[in-house]
mmCIF file of C-alpha atoms in Angstrom:
data_model
loop_
_atom_site.group_PDB
_atom_site.id
_atom_site.type_symbol
_atom_site.label_atom_id
_atom_site.label_comp_id
_atom_site.label_asym_id
_atom_site.label_seq_id
_atom_site.Cartn_x
_atom_site.Cartn_y
_atom_site.Cartn_z
ATOM 1 C CA MET H 85 -89.199 36.640 205.610
ATOM 2 C CA ARG H 86 -88.122 34.783 202.490
ATOM 3 C CA GLY H 87 -90.684 34.590 199.698
ATOM 4 C CA PRO H 88 -91.621 31.569 197.572
ATOM 5 C CA LEU H 89 -88.829 29.630 195.938
ATOM 6 C CA PRO H 90 -88.533 29.595 192.148
ATOM 7 C CA PRO H 91 -90.423 26.588 190.743
ATOM 8 C CA GLY H 92 -88.708 23.975 188.623
ATOM 9 C CA TRP H 93 -90.921 24.712 185.637
ATOM 10 C CA LEU H 94 -89.000 27.942 184.991
ATOM 11 C CA ASP H 95 -86.370 25.760 183.325
ATOM 12 C CA GLU H 96 -88.991 24.383 180.923
ATOM 13 C CA LEU H 97 -89.892 27.772 179.429
ATOM 14 C CA ASP H 98 -88.966 28.511 175.821
ATOM 15 C CA LEU H 99 -87.224 31.883 176.103
ATOM 16 C CA HIS H 100 -85.607 31.985 172.679
ATOM 17 C CA VAL H 101 -85.006 35.392 171.127
ATOM 18 C CA GLY H 102 -86.685 36.129 167.817
ATOM 19 C CA PRO H 103 -89.939 35.639 165.933
ATOM 20 C CA PRO H 104 -92.317 32.792 166.816
ATOM 21 C CA ASP H 105 -90.810 29.372 166.272
ATOM 22 C CA ALA H 106 -92.263 27.550 163.277
ATOM 23 C CA SER H 107 -92.279 24.281 165.247
ATOM 24 C CA MET H 108 -94.901 23.157 167.755
ATOM 25 C CA GLY H 109 -92.293 22.893 170.505
ATOM 26 C CA THR H 110 -93.706 19.604 171.785
ATOM 27 C CA ARG H 111 -91.915 16.901 173.731
ATOM 28 C CA SER H 112 -92.847 13.279 174.299
ATOM 29 C CA LEU H 113 -95.127 12.891 177.323
ATOM 30 C CA ASP H 114 -94.266 10.471 180.125
ATOM 31 C CA PRO H 115 -97.663 8.898 180.951
ATOM 32 C CA ASP H 116 -96.810 9.113 184.652
ATOM 33 C CA ARG H 117 -96.693 12.904 184.276
ATOM 34 C CA TRP H 118 -99.892 13.485 182.333
ATOM 35 C CA PHE H 119 -101.165 15.507 185.288
ATOM 36 C CA LEU H 120 -98.958 17.268 187.840
ATOM 37 C CA VAL H 121 -100.136 16.882 191.428
ATOM 38 C CA ASP H 122 -98.541 19.789 193.303
ATOM 39 C CA ASP H 123 -99.230 22.226 196.141
ATOM 40 C CA GLU H 124 -101.836 24.087 194.049
ATOM 41 C CA TRP H 125 -103.728 20.970 192.929
ATOM 42 C CA GLU H 126 -106.554 21.088 195.476
ATOM 43 C CA ALA H 127 -106.870 24.887 195.509
ATOM 44 C CA GLN H 128 -107.243 24.993 191.734
ATOM 45 C CA ARG H 129 -109.818 22.197 191.723
ATOM 46 C CA THR H 130 -111.801 24.093 194.341
ATOM 47 C CA GLU H 131 -111.677 27.305 192.308
ATOM 48 C CA ALA H 132 -112.767 25.408 189.185
ATOM 49 C CA ALA H 133 -115.750 24.026 191.103
ATOM 50 C CA ARG H 134 -116.690 27.529 192.221
ATOM 51 C CA LEU H 135 -116.583 28.827 188.649
ATOM 52 C CA LEU H 136 -118.603 25.911 187.309
ATOM 53 C CA ALA H 137 -121.260 26.539 189.938
ATOM 54 C CA SER H 138 -121.375 30.322 189.518
ATOM 55 C CA ALA H 139 -120.743 30.824 185.782
ATOM 56 C CA PRO H 140 -121.122 27.517 183.920
ATOM 57 C CA ASP H 141 -121.866 29.182 180.572
ATOM 58 C CA GLU H 142 -118.538 31.021 180.784
ATOM 59 C CA VAL H 143 -116.371 27.943 181.286
ATOM 60 C CA LEU H 144 -118.242 24.921 179.879
ATOM 61 C CA VAL H 145 -118.857 24.800 176.122
ATOM 62 C CA GLY H 146 -119.844 22.128 173.616
ATOM 63 C CA ASP H 147 -120.729 19.568 176.267
ATOM 64 C CA ASP H 148 -124.173 19.080 174.712
ATOM 65 C CA ASP H 149 -122.799 18.322 171.228
ATOM 66 C CA PRO H 150 -123.899 14.742 170.337
ATOM 67 C CA ALA H 151 -120.560 14.157 168.607
ATOM 68 C CA VAL H 152 -118.752 14.758 171.900
ATOM 69 C CA GLY H 153 -120.495 12.111 174.029
ATOM 70 C CA ALA H 154 -118.303 9.092 173.271
ATOM 71 C CA ALA H 155 -115.077 11.087 173.567
ATOM 72 C CA ALA H 156 -116.157 12.673 176.864
ATOM 73 C CA ALA H 157 -117.082 9.270 178.306
ATOM 74 C CA GLU H 158 -113.753 7.736 177.322
ATOM 75 C CA LEU H 159 -111.867 10.747 178.657
ATOM 76 C CA ASP H 160 -113.586 10.300 182.014
ATOM 77 C CA ASP H 161 -112.557 6.635 182.050
ATOM 78 C CA VAL H 162 -108.898 7.302 181.248
ATOM 79 C CA VAL H 163 -108.639 10.170 183.762
ATOM 80 C CA ARG H 164 -110.095 8.009 186.531
ATOM 81 C CA THR H 165 -107.764 5.162 185.558
ATOM 82 C CA TRP H 166 -104.766 7.502 185.678
ATOM 83 C CA LEU H 167 -105.761 8.879 189.065
ATOM 84 C CA GLY H 168 -106.356 5.415 190.467
ATOM 85 C CA ARG H 169 -103.001 4.202 189.219
ATOM 86 C CA PHE H 170 -100.813 7.165 190.072
ATOM 87 C CA ARG H 171 -102.566 8.629 193.103
ATOM 88 C CA GLY H 172 -103.924 5.462 194.655
ATOM 89 C CA SER H 173 -107.583 6.466 194.357
ATOM 90 C CA VAL H 174 -109.854 8.890 192.573
ATOM 91 C CA PRO H 175 -110.033 12.104 194.649
ATOM 92 C CA PRO H 176 -113.459 13.193 195.842
ATOM 93 C CA VAL H 177 -115.245 15.744 193.703
ATOM 94 C CA VAL H 178 -114.978 19.113 195.420
ATOM 95 C CA THR H 179 -118.593 20.132 194.848
ATOM 96 C CA ASP H 180 -121.961 18.422 195.053
ATOM 97 C CA PRO H 181 -121.734 15.736 192.322
ATOM 98 C CA ARG H 182 -125.468 16.133 191.663
ATOM 99 C CA ASN H 183 -124.639 19.472 190.033
ATOM 100 C CA PHE H 184 -122.408 17.791 187.429
ATOM 101 C CA PRO H 185 -123.307 14.085 187.383
ATOM 102 C CA GLU H 186 -121.511 13.311 184.128
ATOM 103 C CA GLY H 187 -119.804 14.836 181.131
ATOM 104 C CA LEU H 188 -116.803 17.074 180.759
ATOM 105 C CA ALA H 189 -117.555 19.193 183.844
ATOM 106 C CA SER H 190 -117.555 16.140 186.100
ATOM 107 C CA THR H 191 -114.210 15.009 184.683
ATOM 108 C CA ARG H 192 -112.753 18.516 184.986
ATOM 109 C CA LEU H 193 -113.412 18.529 188.727
ATOM 110 C CA LEU H 194 -111.221 15.461 189.184
ATOM 111 C CA VAL H 195 -108.067 17.321 188.123
ATOM 112 C CA ALA H 196 -106.502 20.777 188.243
ATOM 113 C CA ASP H 197 -106.223 21.023 184.452
ATOM 114 C CA ASP H 198 -108.654 22.559 182.006
ATOM 115 C CA LEU H 199 -109.852 19.988 179.469
ATOM 116 C CA CYS H 200 -110.681 20.363 175.779
ATOM 117 C CA LEU H 201 -111.748 17.768 173.227
ATOM 118 C CA LEU H 202 -110.522 18.047 169.640
ATOM 119 C CA LEU H 203 -112.373 16.093 166.949
ATOM 120 C CA PRO H 204 -111.519 15.638 163.253
ATOM 121 C CA GLY H 205 -113.784 17.084 160.595
ATOM 122 C CA GLU H 206 -113.917 18.008 156.926
ATOM 123 C CA GLY H 207 -112.151 21.308 157.581
ATOM 124 C CA GLY H 208 -109.525 19.773 159.835
ATOM 125 C CA TRP H 209 -109.437 19.260 163.570
ATOM 126 C CA ARG H 210 -111.860 21.414 165.553
ATOM 127 C CA LEU H 211 -112.363 22.481 169.147
ATOM 128 C CA ALA H 212 -115.508 20.439 169.844
ATOM 129 C CA ALA H 213 -115.915 20.926 173.601
ATOM 130 C CA GLY H 214 -114.080 22.352 176.562
ATOM 131 C CA CYS H 215 -114.235 23.002 180.269
ATOM 132 C CA VAL H 216 -111.845 25.941 180.517
ATOM 133 C CA CYS H 217 -112.017 27.538 183.953
ATOM 134 C CA PHE H 218 -108.706 29.386 183.720
ATOM 135 C CA PRO H 219 -108.486 30.988 180.268
ATOM 136 C CA SER H 220 -105.699 33.455 179.655
ATOM 137 C CA CYS H 221 -107.268 36.271 177.638
ATOM 138 C CA TRP H 222 -109.758 34.298 175.557
ATOM 139 C CA ARG H 223 -113.368 33.207 175.935
ATOM 140 C CA PRO H 224 -114.140 29.542 175.233
ATOM 141 C CA ARG H 225 -117.610 30.330 173.881
ATOM 142 C CA ASP H 226 -116.044 32.561 171.192
ATOM 143 C CA ARG H 227 -113.970 29.718 169.754
ATOM 144 C CA ILE H 228 -116.032 26.568 170.251
ATOM 145 C CA GLY H 229 -116.779 24.532 167.152
ATOM 146 C CA GLY H 230 -114.217 26.240 164.987
ATOM 147 C CA PRO H 231 -111.281 24.627 163.186
ATOM 148 C CA LEU H 232 -107.971 25.079 164.953
ATOM 149 C CA ASP H 233 -106.651 27.605 162.442
ATOM 150 C CA ARG H 234 -109.579 29.870 163.296
ATOM 151 C CA VAL H 235 -109.255 29.197 167.035
ATOM 152 C CA HIS H 236 -105.598 30.280 166.861
ATOM 153 C CA ALA H 237 -106.002 33.014 164.251
ATOM 154 C CA VAL H 238 -104.736 35.700 166.668
ATOM 155 C CA VAL H 239 -101.638 33.721 167.678
ATOM 156 C CA PRO H 240 -98.522 35.121 165.943
ATOM 157 C CA GLY H 241 -96.934 32.552 163.681
ATOM 158 C CA TYR H 242 -99.846 30.098 163.771
ATOM 159 C CA PRO H 243 -101.771 30.865 160.555
ATOM 160 C CA GLY H 244 -100.163 29.310 157.511
ATOM 161 C CA ALA H 245 -97.595 26.534 157.670
ATOM 162 C CA LEU H 246 -97.881 25.893 161.412
ATOM 163 C CA ALA H 247 -101.654 25.437 161.196
ATOM 164 C CA GLY H 248 -101.244 22.690 158.606
ATOM 165 C CA ARG H 249 -98.440 21.123 160.603
ATOM 166 C CA VAL H 250 -100.621 20.950 163.730
ATOM 167 C CA ASP H 251 -103.515 19.293 161.893
ATOM 168 C CA GLY H 252 -101.178 16.711 160.387
ATOM 169 C CA PHE H 253 -99.521 16.075 163.733
ATOM 170 C CA LEU H 254 -102.844 15.446 165.487
ATOM 171 C CA GLY H 255 -103.843 12.986 162.796
ATOM 172 C CA ARG H 256 -100.618 11.024 163.270
ATOM 173 C CA LEU H 257 -100.883 10.633 167.056
ATOM 174 C CA ARG H 258 -101.271 6.958 167.926
ATOM 175 C CA PRO H 259 -103.972 5.834 170.380
ATOM 176 C CA GLY H 260 -102.730 6.579 173.890
ATOM 177 C CA GLN H 261 -99.753 8.632 172.659
ATOM 178 C CA GLY H 262 -99.178 12.076 174.149
ATOM 179 C CA VAL H 263 -96.927 15.129 173.954
ATOM 180 C CA TRP H 264 -96.504 18.240 176.084
ATOM 181 C CA ARG H 265 -95.312 21.823 175.753
ATOM 182 C CA ARG H 266 -95.292 25.102 177.671
ATOM 183 C CA ASN H 267 -96.178 28.677 176.893
ATOM 184 C CA TRP H 268 -95.751 31.775 179.033
ATOM 185 C CA LEU H 269 -97.325 35.202 179.527
ATOM 186 C CA VAL H 270 -96.971 38.150 181.872
ATOM 187 C CA HIS H 271 -100.030 39.384 183.762
ATOM 188 C CA ASP H 272 -100.685 42.239 186.161
ATOM 189 C CA VAL H 273 -102.905 40.103 188.385
ATOM 190 C CA ALA H 274 -102.935 36.604 189.826
ATOM 191 C CA ASP H 275 -106.532 35.835 188.800
ATOM 192 C CA LEU H 276 -106.752 32.324 187.382
ATOM 193 C CA HIS H 277 -109.962 33.047 185.466
ATOM 194 C CA LEU H 278 -108.798 35.820 183.154
ATOM 195 C CA PRO H 279 -110.822 35.830 179.919
ATOM 196 C CA THR H 280 -109.789 39.370 178.930
ATOM 197 C CA TRP H 281 -106.690 41.517 179.238
ATOM 198 C CA VAL H 282 -108.593 44.516 180.576
ATOM 199 C CA ASP H 283 -110.494 44.128 183.829
ATOM 200 C CA ASP H 284 -113.846 45.846 184.293
ATOM 201 C CA VAL H 285 -112.309 47.738 187.206
ATOM 202 C CA GLU H 286 -109.208 49.748 186.391
ATOM 203 C CA ARG H 287 -106.258 48.865 188.580
ATOM 204 C CA PRO H 288 -102.967 50.685 188.928
ATOM 205 C CA THR H 289 -100.084 48.937 187.205
ATOM 206 C CA PRO H 290 -98.221 46.970 189.872
ATOM 207 C CA VAL H 291 -94.510 47.360 190.445
ATOM 208 C CA PRO H 292 -92.490 44.998 188.233
ATOM 209 C CA GLU H 293 -91.796 42.460 190.964
ATOM 210 C CA GLY H 294 -95.514 42.386 191.756
ATOM 211 C CA ARG H 295 -96.535 41.202 188.304
ATOM 212 C CA TRP H 296 -97.050 37.544 187.506
ATOM 213 C CA LEU H 297 -95.224 35.148 185.226
ATOM 214 C CA ARG H 298 -97.886 32.721 184.064
ATOM 215 C CA SER H 299 -97.280 29.469 182.233
ATOM 216 C CA GLU H 300 -99.581 26.858 180.775
ATOM 217 C CA ARG H 301 -98.342 23.282 180.714
ATOM 218 C CA GLN H 302 -100.277 21.852 177.800
ATOM 219 C CA THR H 303 -100.634 18.225 176.748
ATOM 220 C CA LEU H 304 -102.129 16.579 173.673
ATOM 221 C CA VAL H 305 -103.169 12.950 174.167
ATOM 222 C CA ARG H 306 -104.951 10.715 171.660
ATOM 223 C CA LEU H 307 -107.756 8.739 173.290
ATOM 224 C CA PRO H 308 -107.319 4.936 173.188
ATOM 225 C CA THR H 309 -110.353 4.057 171.038
ATOM 226 C CA VAL H 310 -112.384 7.149 170.094
ATOM 227 C CA GLU H 311 -110.894 9.286 167.315
ATOM 228 C CA ALA H 312 -110.338 12.353 169.475
ATOM 229 C CA VAL H 313 -107.455 14.231 171.063
ATOM 230 C CA VAL H 314 -107.564 15.612 174.590
ATOM 231 C CA PHE H 315 -105.949 19.014 175.077
ATOM 232 C CA THR H 316 -105.168 19.681 178.740
ATOM 233 C CA ILE H 317 -104.088 23.042 180.145
ATOM 234 C CA ARG H 318 -102.512 23.320 183.588
ATOM 235 C CA THR H 319 -101.991 26.919 184.707
ATOM 236 C CA GLN H 320 -98.996 27.643 186.931
ATOM 237 C CA GLN H 321 -97.794 31.086 187.952
ATOM 238 C CA VAL H 322 -95.411 32.903 190.270
ATOM 239 C CA PRO H 323 -94.837 36.537 191.190
ATOM 240 C CA MET H 324 -91.971 38.099 189.282
ATOM 241 C CA ALA H 325 -90.217 38.637 192.610
ATOM 242 C CA VAL H 326 -89.119 34.980 192.632
ATOM 243 C CA LEU H 327 -86.801 35.735 189.714
ATOM 244 C CA GLY H 328 -84.582 37.507 192.220
ATOM 245 C CA GLU H 329 -83.408 33.968 192.967
ATOM 246 C CA ARG H 330 -83.048 33.152 189.249
ATOM 247 C CA PRO H 331 -81.190 36.034 187.570
ATOM 248 C CA ASP H 332 -80.441 33.774 184.613
ATOM 249 C CA VAL H 333 -84.146 33.372 183.887
ATOM 250 C CA ALA H 334 -84.719 37.105 184.445
ATOM 251 C CA GLY H 335 -82.102 37.927 181.815
ATOM 252 C CA ASP H 336 -83.414 35.389 179.322
ATOM 253 C CA LEU H 337 -86.970 36.641 179.859
ATOM 254 C CA ALA H 338 -85.960 40.256 179.237
ATOM 255 C CA ALA H 339 -84.039 39.302 176.083
ATOM 256 C CA ALA H 340 -86.966 37.260 174.770
ATOM 257 C CA ILE H 341 -89.413 40.133 175.332
ATOM 258 C CA ARG H 342 -87.107 42.697 173.709
ATOM 259 C CA GLY H 343 -86.928 40.389 170.703
ATOM 260 C CA TRP H 344 -90.684 40.268 170.235
ATOM 261 C CA SER H 345 -92.131 41.231 166.886
ATOM 262 C CA PRO H 346 -94.865 43.907 166.823
ATOM 263 C CA GLU H 347 -97.393 41.082 166.421
ATOM 264 C CA GLN H 348 -96.089 39.256 169.493
ATOM 265 C CA ARG H 349 -96.156 42.432 171.552
ATOM 266 C CA ALA H 350 -99.746 43.139 170.513
ATOM 267 C CA TYR H 351 -100.749 39.570 171.355
ATOM 268 C CA LYS H 352 -99.067 39.047 174.719
ATOM 269 C CA GLY H 353 -97.513 42.319 175.822
ATOM 270 C CA ALA H 354 -100.337 44.086 177.672
ATOM 271 C CA ALA H 355 -98.612 43.713 181.041
ATOM 272 C CA VAL H 356 -95.100 44.403 179.727
ATOM 273 C CA ASP H 357 -93.516 47.849 179.810
ATOM 274 C CA GLU H 358 -90.074 49.416 180.094
ATOM 275 C CA ALA H 359 -90.278 49.374 183.883
ATOM 276 C CA LEU H 360 -90.595 45.583 183.882
ATOM 277 C CA LEU H 361 -87.827 45.107 181.329
ATOM 278 C CA SER H 362 -85.447 47.390 183.215
ATOM 279 C CA TRP H 363 -86.173 45.562 186.466
ATOM 280 C CA LEU H 364 -85.518 42.159 184.856
ATOM 281 C CA GLU H 365 -82.227 43.408 183.423
ATOM 282 C CA ARG H 366 -81.147 44.804 186.791
ATOM 283 C CA VAL H 367 -81.884 41.438 188.393
ATOM 284 C CA ALA H 368 -79.873 39.693 185.683
ATOM 285 C CA ASP H 369 -76.952 42.077 186.170
ATOM 286 C CA ARG H 370 -76.701 41.082 189.837
ATOM 287 C CA SER H 371 -75.698 37.542 188.924
#
C-alpha cells in the first residue's frame, strides 16, 4: 500500500548549505492564507483543546497580564472575521466553551495554529502572552515576558545583528500587514506537544525513514489598531519515508545538515545521525 504523498510545503523549506542566514527569511503574506485549513486542521484543534484542558499551565502563559487584554480582544475579533470571510462561518469550539470563555485560549481553539502576542517595551519587543500547545523543544513558561533577544538566545545566528533587525522590522510593520516564513527540524517522534528533546521514557532510535521532518509555518501580523504583533505557529510534519518520492528534497536536506555549524547541530541535531544522513543520500542517489 502506498504511503502518504509528499506535501507541497516541502518546496517552501529553506535548505541552503552553510551557517545561519543573517536575514529573517520572511515573505509577504497573502491575507487569504493567514491560516491554512488542511486535512490536519480539525485533529490539531482537538489535540490543542485536550492539552488546554489537561495541562493549561504548560501551554497558556501571560494571559492574565493586564497589558495583554486589548491585544487579545482584537486578535479574537480579527481571527473570527478571517474565519467568517474565508471559511464561511466561525467553526465551533472543540471543547466546552465554559472552560475558556474568553482570552487567548478561546481564540486558540478556533484555529490549528499556536498564537503568541508580541508587545513593544523599553527593552524592545517582548513575548507578552502565548497559547503554545505544540512547542518544539522549548517551554513557553520559561520565555514569557522576556525580550525577543533573550527568547531566542539559544538560536544560532540570532543574537547580535539579527536580533536588532527583528526588533526594527516589527516596529515597521503597518497595521494589518503580515509576513510568513518556515523553519524545519528532525524529530524521532510524531508528538505535537514536544517541549523537550529528551522524553521521560527512553525510546529506541527509529530507523531513518521512521523519523519525522517537522516544519513550522510562522506568520507575523500587526494588529489593525492595538500596537501589537501576532506570531502564529502552524506545525506540519511528515515521516521521512515520504522523501522516497522526493529525492531532490532528500539530497538538499542531507547537504544542509552536513553543512551545519557545531552550534546548529547542538541546537537542532538531536534526532540526526549518520544513519539518517546516509539514508537521505541513498534516496537522493536513486533519482
